[in-house]
Amino acid sequence: MADALLIVEGAHDAAFFGLLAERQAFSLVKKKSDIPNQWVQLIPVRFPPPRKPGESISDDLSHIVNYPDIYISPTGSVLGIVVAGGDSALVKELRKSYEALGPETVGRVAVVLDADWVEAPSDRFRKVVGQLESLNKQASDEGETGFPLPLPVRPGEFSEGVPRLGIFVFPNNREQGTLETILLACAANAHSAVSAAASGYISQVSSLAPS
């Protein structure tokens, strides 16, 4: 089975999907020596790692995760979760990771972002599709292997082709919200009394804040 590449906005998203992966019997790789060969090249060999294309050294100590969380299934397939550091860098990180690994390694790619509270999820989806269309043209013009990427038609669905690519918009591809929208719903279901008390406390604090 081909490996999977997951590009997310932040570290909390990566932790969320990491827990889901572990529930599916994936194990987090904790030693560099245990990383499958193709994935080792995504691990920086210098610190601080370069921040810009063509940069060989960096002096930037910004606390950003610069290597993927790598999970391996009992059958040996790999899931790599890459933190982009924000929605504006999702496509850039996708290109960097996918070009390093190649279509021989990666059979599925997923991009996950928040809908947030300003745009509709469909608008967020179309914006990412537009960025991927631009990437396809640029990478194809440059002769990069594995491009153009097949693009999905709707959020929450994978495209056909190699790699299969999907764009998923938190919380459910239809409504505005974030990862936290899902987590709050989980808390209300699993720990209703604690969730209600916490929500009441936050509401009281919010009411005391100056307008």
PDB file of N, CA, C and O in Angstrom, residues 38 44 84 96 159 189:
ATOM      1  N   GLN A  38      12.891   6.588   2.462  1.00  0.00           N
ATOM      2  CA  GLN A  38      12.419   7.695   1.647  1.00  0.00           C
ATOM      3  C   GLN A  38      12.025   8.905   2.483  1.00  0.00           C
ATOM      4  O   GLN A  38      12.080  10.042   2.012  1.00  0.00           O
ATOM      5  N   PRO A  44      15.364  17.668   8.906  1.00  0.00           N
ATOM      6  CA  PRO A  44      16.459  18.636   8.740  1.00  0.00           C
ATOM      7  C   PRO A  44      17.772  18.106   9.312  1.00  0.00           C
ATOM      8  O   PRO A  44      17.785  17.416  10.337  1.00  0.00           O
ATOM      9  N   ALA A  84       2.378  22.950   8.433  1.00  0.00           N
ATOM     10  CA  ALA A  84       2.751  24.054   7.546  1.00  0.00           C
ATOM     11  C   ALA A  84       3.027  25.342   8.299  1.00  0.00           C
ATOM     12  O   ALA A  84       3.745  26.216   7.817  1.00  0.00           O
ATOM     13  N   LYS A  96       7.006  20.909  -1.301  1.00  0.00           N
ATOM     14  CA  LYS A  96       8.330  20.542  -0.806  1.00  0.00           C
ATOM     15  C   LYS A  96       8.381  19.065  -0.418  1.00  0.00           C
ATOM     16  O   LYS A  96       9.326  18.346  -0.776  1.00  0.00           O
ATOM     17  N   SER A 159      -9.533  12.922  -5.094  1.00  0.00           N
ATOM     18  CA  SER A 159      -9.526  12.855  -6.547  1.00  0.00           C
ATOM     19  C   SER A 159      -9.146  11.440  -6.986  1.00  0.00           C
ATOM     20  O   SER A 159      -8.648  10.630  -6.200  1.00  0.00           O
ATOM     21  N   ASN A 189     -20.080  15.617  24.454  1.00  0.00           N
ATOM     22  CA  ASN A 189     -20.641  14.267  24.395  1.00  0.00           C
ATOM     23  C   ASN A 189     -20.039  13.341  25.450  1.00  0.00           C
ATOM     24  O   ASN A 189     -20.756  12.569  26.093  1.00  0.00           O
TER      25      ASN A 189
END
